[in-house]
Amino acid sequence: MAVNSSQGMILNSMTTSLNNNEQIYDGKLARDIWVYGSAVITVVGTIGNILSILVMTRKKLKKQTTALYLVLLSLVDLAVLYTGLMRHWIRESTGTDIRDTSTPSCKIHIFLVYFLMQFDAWILVWVTVERLVAVYVPHRAKLMFTRKKAATQLAITALVLMTINVHFMWTHSLVRGRCNISSQRYSYFVYTIWSWLDFVIASLGPFVIILSLNLAIVVQVVHLDRKRRRNSTNTTNKRTNTMTGVLISVNFVFLLATAPMTIYLSTQSYWTEITETTEGRATLHIIWACLNIVAYTNYSINFALYCFSSPTFRQELLKMFRVLSCMFKVYPSKESTDCTDHNDNL
């Protein structure tokens, strides 16, 4: 049946209205993902990372080199949440982008976000290298990865990454009220060279290294576990296995959380056709919000992984809570044994 012009106008009007409502819904959904997802991840990550730092700096754990890496990892995780994720929460909640408030905030904020995310990934690389040496040649690991040497490695890594990211101080500035490239002469470097360089430094490079080293670690751990069952165990082996288990779980979540973003960024050039339509752009906004929330989860979940994979961590956490409970008791029982851990470091 043919549709007359009046009916056609009504149908077109209804279609336009439905499309507009869908676009509004898609925009609201992306905003809700940012607002509520960011709030939950920030709260959980803040509590978890602070508890991780307190436990890892206790007497029984802080002497281990791995603990130094994991304490710094928790500190950087907190910094990433409060610089990177908090910016998105503020922008979606209030409509204000902190990068657009002034030229210094534009330059410093974008520098910090890139540096911290890259540094976080390379801390995991270093601790994975340390665990690899620990499971293959444990006696040499004690000489190669002392706390002093580990601190030096981390300081050099941070310095190198800062140098790589220092270009933001002149390539970006506040332009017509928005944080953007300061001059068109930097556009090729920022959008072509730097985008791939950052992809390799922050995502692809650490991803490949951590995945490869973890496979080697798992192979050796399985071999040592079979050997251990045939022989008597000792405390050193148990401690090594515990810290290795912690690392493997942390690395697994890192790979799982960053893989979707890595795949998306590496295939971004093939998504150009989708961005040509309003519906396509709305869909990509939702995908982008989801991928970021998944990626930022990596910075908030390590405490749960430590509790799940390390009996030693759980024991020290319970001891710390007992100490705190004793500290806040007005009249602690003289016969109670729960307060015997008072002399341990918090």
Short mmCIF file of C-alpha atoms in Angstrom, two decimals:
data_model
loop_
_atom_site.label_atom_id
_atom_site.label_comp_id
_atom_site.label_asym_id
_atom_site.label_seq_id
_atom_site.Cartn_x
_atom_site.Cartn_y
_atom_site.Cartn_z
CA MET A 1 0.00 0.00 0.00
CA ALA A 2 1.36 3.39 -0.97
CA VAL A 3 1.90 5.97 1.76
CA ASN A 4 0.60 9.46 1.01
CA SER A 5 2.62 12.58 1.75
CA SER A 6 0.78 13.33 5.00
CA GLN A 7 1.37 9.83 6.34
CA GLY A 8 5.01 10.02 5.19
CA MET A 9 5.57 13.23 7.16
CA ILE A 10 4.03 11.66 10.27
CA LEU A 11 6.21 8.54 9.92
CA ASN A 12 9.34 10.63 9.34
CA SER A 13 8.48 12.71 12.39
CA MET A 14 7.98 9.58 14.50
CA THR A 15 11.28 8.09 13.24
CA THR A 16 13.18 11.29 14.01
CA SER A 17 11.63 11.44 17.48
CA LEU A 18 12.59 7.81 18.16
CA ASN A 19 16.15 8.40 16.92
CA ASN A 20 16.50 11.51 19.07
CA ASN A 21 15.20 9.66 22.12
CA GLU A 22 17.63 6.82 21.41
CA GLN A 23 20.52 9.27 21.13
CA ILE A 24 19.50 10.93 24.38
CA TYR A 25 19.29 7.51 26.04
CA ASP A 26 22.69 6.49 24.66
CA GLY A 27 24.23 9.73 25.91
CA LYS A 28 22.66 9.30 29.35
CA LEU A 29 23.81 5.68 29.52
CA ALA A 30 27.41 6.63 28.74
CA ARG A 31 27.24 9.41 31.34
CA ASP A 32 25.80 7.05 33.98
CA ILE A 33 28.56 4.53 33.30
CA TRP A 34 31.16 7.23 33.87
CA VAL A 35 29.50 8.75 36.96
CA TYR A 36 28.47 5.65 38.91
CA GLY A 37 31.28 3.40 37.69
CA SER A 38 33.92 6.00 38.57
CA ALA A 39 32.46 6.58 42.03
CA VAL A 40 32.40 2.87 42.93
CA ILE A 41 35.90 2.19 41.58
CA THR A 42 37.38 5.23 43.36
CA VAL A 43 35.87 4.35 46.76
CA VAL A 44 36.79 0.67 46.53
CA GLY A 45 40.25 1.48 45.19
CA THR A 46 40.97 4.06 47.89
CA ILE A 47 40.11 1.70 50.75
CA GLY A 48 41.82 -1.29 49.16
CA ASN A 49 45.06 0.45 48.24
CA ILE A 50 45.43 2.08 51.66
CA LEU A 51 44.93 -1.28 53.39
CA SER A 52 47.42 -2.88 50.99
CA ILE A 53 50.05 -0.28 51.87
CA LEU A 54 49.48 -0.76 55.61
CA VAL A 55 49.78 -4.54 55.37
CA MET A 56 52.76 -4.57 52.98
CA THR A 57 54.73 -2.24 55.28
CA ARG A 58 54.34 -4.53 58.31
CA LYS A 59 57.46 -6.15 59.73
CA LYS A 60 56.95 -9.61 58.24
CA LEU A 61 56.44 -8.40 54.66
CA LYS A 62 58.31 -5.12 54.26
CA LYS A 63 61.75 -6.80 54.17
CA GLN A 64 60.88 -8.51 50.88
CA THR A 65 61.78 -6.70 47.68
CA THR A 66 58.44 -7.64 46.14
CA ALA A 67 56.66 -5.78 48.93
CA LEU A 68 58.51 -2.58 47.94
CA TYR A 69 57.23 -2.90 44.38
CA LEU A 70 53.68 -3.61 45.55
CA VAL A 71 53.64 -0.67 47.99
CA LEU A 72 54.72 1.68 45.21
CA LEU A 73 52.18 0.03 42.91
CA SER A 74 49.40 0.84 45.41
CA LEU A 75 50.57 4.45 45.69
CA VAL A 76 50.61 4.87 41.91
CA ASP A 77 47.20 3.15 41.66
CA LEU A 78 45.80 5.75 44.04
CA ALA A 79 47.38 8.55 42.04
CA VAL A 80 45.89 7.19 38.79
CA LEU A 81 42.42 6.99 40.32
CA TYR A 82 42.54 10.56 41.65
CA THR A 83 44.05 12.13 38.53
CA GLY A 84 42.68 10.10 35.63
CA LEU A 85 39.37 8.62 36.79
CA MET A 86 38.39 11.52 39.05
CA ARG A 87 38.68 13.91 36.10
CA HIS A 88 36.05 11.91 34.20
CA TRP A 89 33.75 11.80 37.24
CA ILE A 90 33.98 15.57 37.75
CA ARG A 91 33.45 16.26 34.04
CA GLU A 92 30.39 14.01 33.71
CA SER A 93 28.91 15.13 37.06
CA THR A 94 29.44 18.88 36.80
CA GLY A 95 30.25 19.52 33.14
CA THR A 96 33.63 20.99 34.12
CA ASP A 97 36.87 19.52 32.78
CA ILE A 98 39.73 20.29 35.16
CA ARG A 99 42.12 20.36 32.20
CA ASP A 100 40.20 23.34 30.81
CA THR A 101 40.43 25.47 33.95
CA SER A 102 43.90 26.91 33.24
CA THR A 103 47.02 26.42 31.12
CA PRO A 104 49.07 24.92 34.01
CA SER A 105 46.28 22.45 34.86
CA CYS A 106 46.09 21.43 31.20
CA LYS A 107 49.81 20.74 30.89
CA ILE A 108 50.37 19.20 34.33
CA HIS A 109 47.27 17.02 34.40
CA ILE A 110 47.76 15.43 30.99
CA PHE A 111 51.46 14.87 31.81
CA LEU A 112 50.60 13.18 35.13
CA VAL A 113 47.91 10.90 33.69
CA TYR A 114 50.13 9.57 30.91
CA PHE A 115 53.18 9.24 33.17
CA LEU A 116 51.35 7.51 36.03
CA MET A 117 49.62 4.96 33.81
CA GLN A 118 52.88 4.11 32.07
CA PHE A 119 54.77 3.94 35.37
CA ASP A 120 52.12 1.66 36.87
CA ALA A 121 52.51 -0.80 33.99
CA TRP A 122 56.30 -0.81 34.22
CA ILE A 123 56.25 -1.39 37.97
CA LEU A 124 54.41 -4.62 37.14
CA VAL A 125 57.05 -5.41 34.52
CA TRP A 126 59.86 -4.97 37.07
CA VAL A 127 58.17 -7.04 39.77
CA THR A 128 57.48 -9.75 37.18
CA VAL A 129 61.16 -9.80 36.22
CA GLU A 130 62.06 -10.05 39.92
CA ARG A 131 59.67 -12.99 40.40
CA LEU A 132 61.03 -14.69 37.27
CA VAL A 133 64.55 -14.57 38.67
CA ALA A 134 63.28 -15.63 42.11
CA VAL A 135 61.66 -18.82 40.83
CA TYR A 136 64.49 -19.80 38.47
CA VAL A 137 67.62 -18.71 40.39
CA PRO A 138 66.44 -17.75 43.92
CA HIS A 139 69.95 -17.32 45.32
CA ARG A 140 70.95 -14.83 42.64
CA ALA A 141 67.65 -12.98 43.04
CA LYS A 142 68.64 -11.92 46.56
CA LEU A 143 71.76 -10.28 45.14
CA MET A 144 70.24 -8.85 41.98
CA PHE A 145 67.08 -7.45 43.57
CA THR A 146 67.94 -5.85 46.88
CA ARG A 147 65.64 -3.11 48.16
CA LYS A 148 68.28 -0.50 47.31
CA LYS A 149 68.72 -1.79 43.75
CA ALA A 150 64.97 -2.06 43.29
CA ALA A 151 64.53 1.56 44.41
CA THR A 152 67.23 2.62 41.94
CA GLN A 153 65.55 0.69 39.10
CA LEU A 154 62.22 2.30 39.85
CA ALA A 155 63.72 5.78 40.11
CA ILE A 156 65.48 5.42 36.74
CA THR A 157 62.29 4.07 35.16
CA ALA A 158 60.31 7.03 36.50
CA LEU A 159 62.92 9.48 35.22
CA VAL A 160 62.90 7.94 31.73
CA LEU A 161 59.10 8.02 31.55
CA MET A 162 59.01 11.62 32.76
CA THR A 163 61.47 12.57 30.02
CA ILE A 164 59.35 10.79 27.40
CA ASN A 165 56.22 12.67 28.55
CA VAL A 166 57.76 16.09 29.09
CA HIS A 167 56.69 17.16 25.56
CA PHE A 168 53.20 17.87 26.96
CA MET A 169 54.65 21.03 28.52
CA TRP A 170 54.91 22.62 25.06
CA THR A 171 52.75 20.48 22.74
CA HIS A 172 49.58 21.12 24.76
CA SER A 173 48.02 24.31 26.09
CA LEU A 174 44.69 26.01 26.67
CA VAL A 175 43.35 26.95 23.24
CA ARG A 176 40.03 28.82 23.10
CA GLY A 177 39.10 27.50 26.51
CA ARG A 178 39.95 23.87 25.74
CA CYS A 179 43.05 21.80 26.54
CA ASN A 180 44.41 20.89 23.13
CA ILE A 181 47.57 20.85 21.04
CA SER A 182 49.14 24.30 21.25
CA SER A 183 50.07 24.50 17.55
CA GLN A 184 49.22 22.67 14.34
CA ARG A 185 52.91 21.93 13.80
CA TYR A 186 52.65 19.40 16.65
CA SER A 187 49.55 17.66 15.24
CA TYR A 188 51.44 14.97 13.29
CA PHE A 189 53.64 14.15 16.27
CA VAL A 190 50.76 14.04 18.79
CA TYR A 191 48.19 12.19 16.69
CA THR A 192 50.51 9.83 14.81
CA ILE A 193 53.91 9.35 16.42
CA TRP A 194 52.93 9.88 20.06
CA SER A 195 49.71 7.89 19.90
CA TRP A 196 51.61 4.81 18.76
CA LEU A 197 54.53 5.45 21.11
CA ASP A 198 52.22 5.69 24.11
CA PHE A 199 50.34 2.60 22.94
CA VAL A 200 53.59 0.62 22.91
CA ILE A 201 54.90 2.03 26.23
CA ALA A 202 51.70 1.88 28.29
CA SER A 203 49.83 -1.06 26.78
CA LEU A 204 51.35 -3.30 24.13
CA GLY A 205 54.92 -3.46 25.48
CA PRO A 206 54.05 -4.27 29.12
CA PHE A 207 51.25 -6.58 27.93
CA VAL A 208 53.59 -8.72 25.80
CA ILE A 209 56.42 -8.74 28.39
CA ILE A 210 54.18 -9.59 31.34
CA LEU A 211 52.32 -12.29 29.42
CA SER A 212 55.56 -13.92 28.24
CA LEU A 213 57.26 -13.80 31.64
CA ASN A 214 54.17 -15.11 33.42
CA LEU A 215 54.04 -18.13 31.14
CA ALA A 216 57.68 -18.85 32.02
CA ILE A 217 56.94 -18.36 35.73
CA VAL A 218 53.93 -20.68 35.67
CA VAL A 219 55.97 -23.40 33.94
CA GLN A 220 58.69 -23.18 36.59
CA VAL A 221 56.23 -22.98 39.49
CA VAL A 222 54.49 -26.15 38.31
CA HIS A 223 57.86 -27.87 38.00
CA LEU A 224 58.95 -26.74 41.48
CA ASP A 225 55.61 -27.73 42.99
CA ARG A 226 55.99 -31.26 41.68
CA LYS A 227 59.52 -31.38 43.01
CA ARG A 228 58.41 -29.96 46.37
CA ARG A 229 55.81 -32.68 46.81
CA ARG A 230 58.53 -35.28 46.48
CA ASN A 231 60.77 -33.55 49.00
CA SER A 232 60.33 -31.76 52.29
CA THR A 233 59.14 -28.13 52.12
CA ASN A 234 60.77 -25.17 53.75
CA THR A 235 59.75 -21.66 54.70
CA THR A 236 61.66 -20.00 51.87
CA ASN A 237 59.86 -22.06 49.23
CA LYS A 238 56.48 -21.29 50.80
CA ARG A 239 57.25 -17.58 50.90
CA THR A 240 58.45 -17.61 47.29
CA ASN A 241 55.34 -19.46 46.15
CA THR A 242 53.11 -17.05 48.08
CA MET A 243 54.60 -13.90 46.51
CA THR A 244 54.64 -15.56 43.09
CA GLY A 245 50.95 -16.41 43.46
CA VAL A 246 50.20 -12.79 44.36
CA LEU A 247 52.08 -11.54 41.32
CA ILE A 248 50.43 -13.98 38.92
CA SER A 249 46.95 -12.96 40.09
CA VAL A 250 47.78 -9.24 39.81
CA ASN A 251 49.27 -9.70 36.36
CA PHE A 252 46.31 -11.78 35.21
CA VAL A 253 43.89 -9.00 36.14
CA PHE A 254 46.18 -6.43 34.47
CA LEU A 255 46.12 -8.41 31.23
CA LEU A 256 42.37 -9.03 31.48
CA ALA A 257 41.55 -5.37 32.22
CA THR A 258 43.86 -3.82 29.63
CA ALA A 259 43.32 -6.31 26.80
CA PRO A 260 39.96 -4.82 25.63
CA MET A 261 41.42 -1.29 25.58
CA THR A 262 44.57 -2.54 23.82
CA ILE A 263 42.50 -4.27 21.14
CA TYR A 264 40.25 -1.22 20.71
CA LEU A 265 43.16 1.22 20.33
CA SER A 266 45.02 -1.05 17.92
CA THR A 267 41.93 -1.36 15.69
CA GLN A 268 40.68 2.21 16.09
CA SER A 269 41.47 3.11 12.46
CA TYR A 270 38.90 0.57 11.27
CA TRP A 271 36.09 2.29 13.21
CA THR A 272 35.98 5.43 11.05
CA GLU A 273 32.82 4.41 9.20
CA ILE A 274 30.91 4.06 12.46
CA THR A 275 31.78 7.62 13.52
CA GLU A 276 30.16 9.02 10.39
CA THR A 277 26.68 8.54 11.86
CA THR A 278 25.19 10.00 15.03
CA GLU A 279 24.05 6.58 16.21
CA GLY A 280 27.53 5.19 15.61
CA ARG A 281 29.17 7.94 17.63
CA ALA A 282 26.70 7.39 20.48
CA THR A 283 27.49 3.68 20.48
CA LEU A 284 31.23 4.36 20.51
CA HIS A 285 30.74 6.69 23.50
CA ILE A 286 29.18 3.81 25.42
CA ILE A 287 31.93 1.39 24.34
CA TRP A 288 34.61 3.92 25.28
CA ALA A 289 33.07 4.46 28.73
CA CYS A 290 32.84 0.70 29.37
CA LEU A 291 36.42 0.05 28.22
CA ASN A 292 37.75 2.81 30.47
CA ILE A 293 35.82 1.58 33.51
CA VAL A 294 37.15 -1.94 32.94
CA ALA A 295 40.70 -0.61 32.54
CA TYR A 296 40.47 1.57 35.68
CA THR A 297 39.24 -1.45 37.65
CA ASN A 298 42.83 -2.69 37.41
CA TYR A 299 43.86 0.15 39.74
CA SER A 300 41.34 -0.69 42.47
CA ILE A 301 41.18 -4.46 42.79
CA ASN A 302 44.68 -5.50 43.90
CA PHE A 303 43.74 -5.63 47.59
CA ALA A 304 41.13 -8.33 46.87
CA LEU A 305 43.71 -10.23 44.82
CA TYR A 306 46.25 -10.12 47.67
CA CYS A 307 43.63 -11.46 50.09
CA PHE A 308 42.61 -14.20 47.68
CA SER A 309 46.07 -15.39 46.66
CA SER A 310 48.25 -14.87 49.75
CA PRO A 311 47.67 -16.60 53.12
CA THR A 312 50.50 -14.49 54.56
CA PHE A 313 48.77 -11.28 53.49
CA ARG A 314 45.49 -12.44 55.07
CA GLN A 315 47.25 -13.33 58.32
CA GLU A 316 49.01 -9.96 58.51
CA LEU A 317 45.74 -8.16 57.70
CA LEU A 318 43.96 -9.94 60.58
CA LYS A 319 46.86 -9.17 62.92
CA MET A 320 46.70 -5.51 61.95
CA PHE A 321 42.96 -5.39 62.65
CA ARG A 322 43.53 -7.04 66.06
CA VAL A 323 46.18 -4.44 66.89
CA LEU A 324 43.84 -1.62 65.88
CA SER A 325 41.00 -3.09 67.91
CA CYS A 326 43.27 -3.30 70.96
CA MET A 327 44.43 0.29 70.45
CA PHE A 328 40.84 1.54 70.58
CA LYS A 329 39.80 -0.54 73.58
CA VAL A 330 39.48 1.57 76.71
CA TYR A 331 39.91 -1.33 79.11
CA PRO A 332 41.51 -4.24 77.25
CA SER A 333 41.38 -7.58 79.00
CA LYS A 334 44.62 -8.47 80.74
CA GLU A 335 44.18 -12.10 79.79
CA SER A 336 43.48 -11.39 76.13
CA THR A 337 46.04 -12.70 73.67
CA ASP A 338 44.74 -10.54 70.82
CA CYS A 339 46.95 -7.61 71.81
CA THR A 340 50.26 -9.45 71.69
CA ASP A 341 50.95 -8.01 68.25
CA HIS A 342 51.27 -4.43 69.58
CA ASN A 343 54.97 -4.29 68.85
CA ASP A 344 54.51 -5.09 65.17
CA ASN A 345 54.78 -2.22 62.75
CA LEU A 346 51.57 -0.88 61.27
#
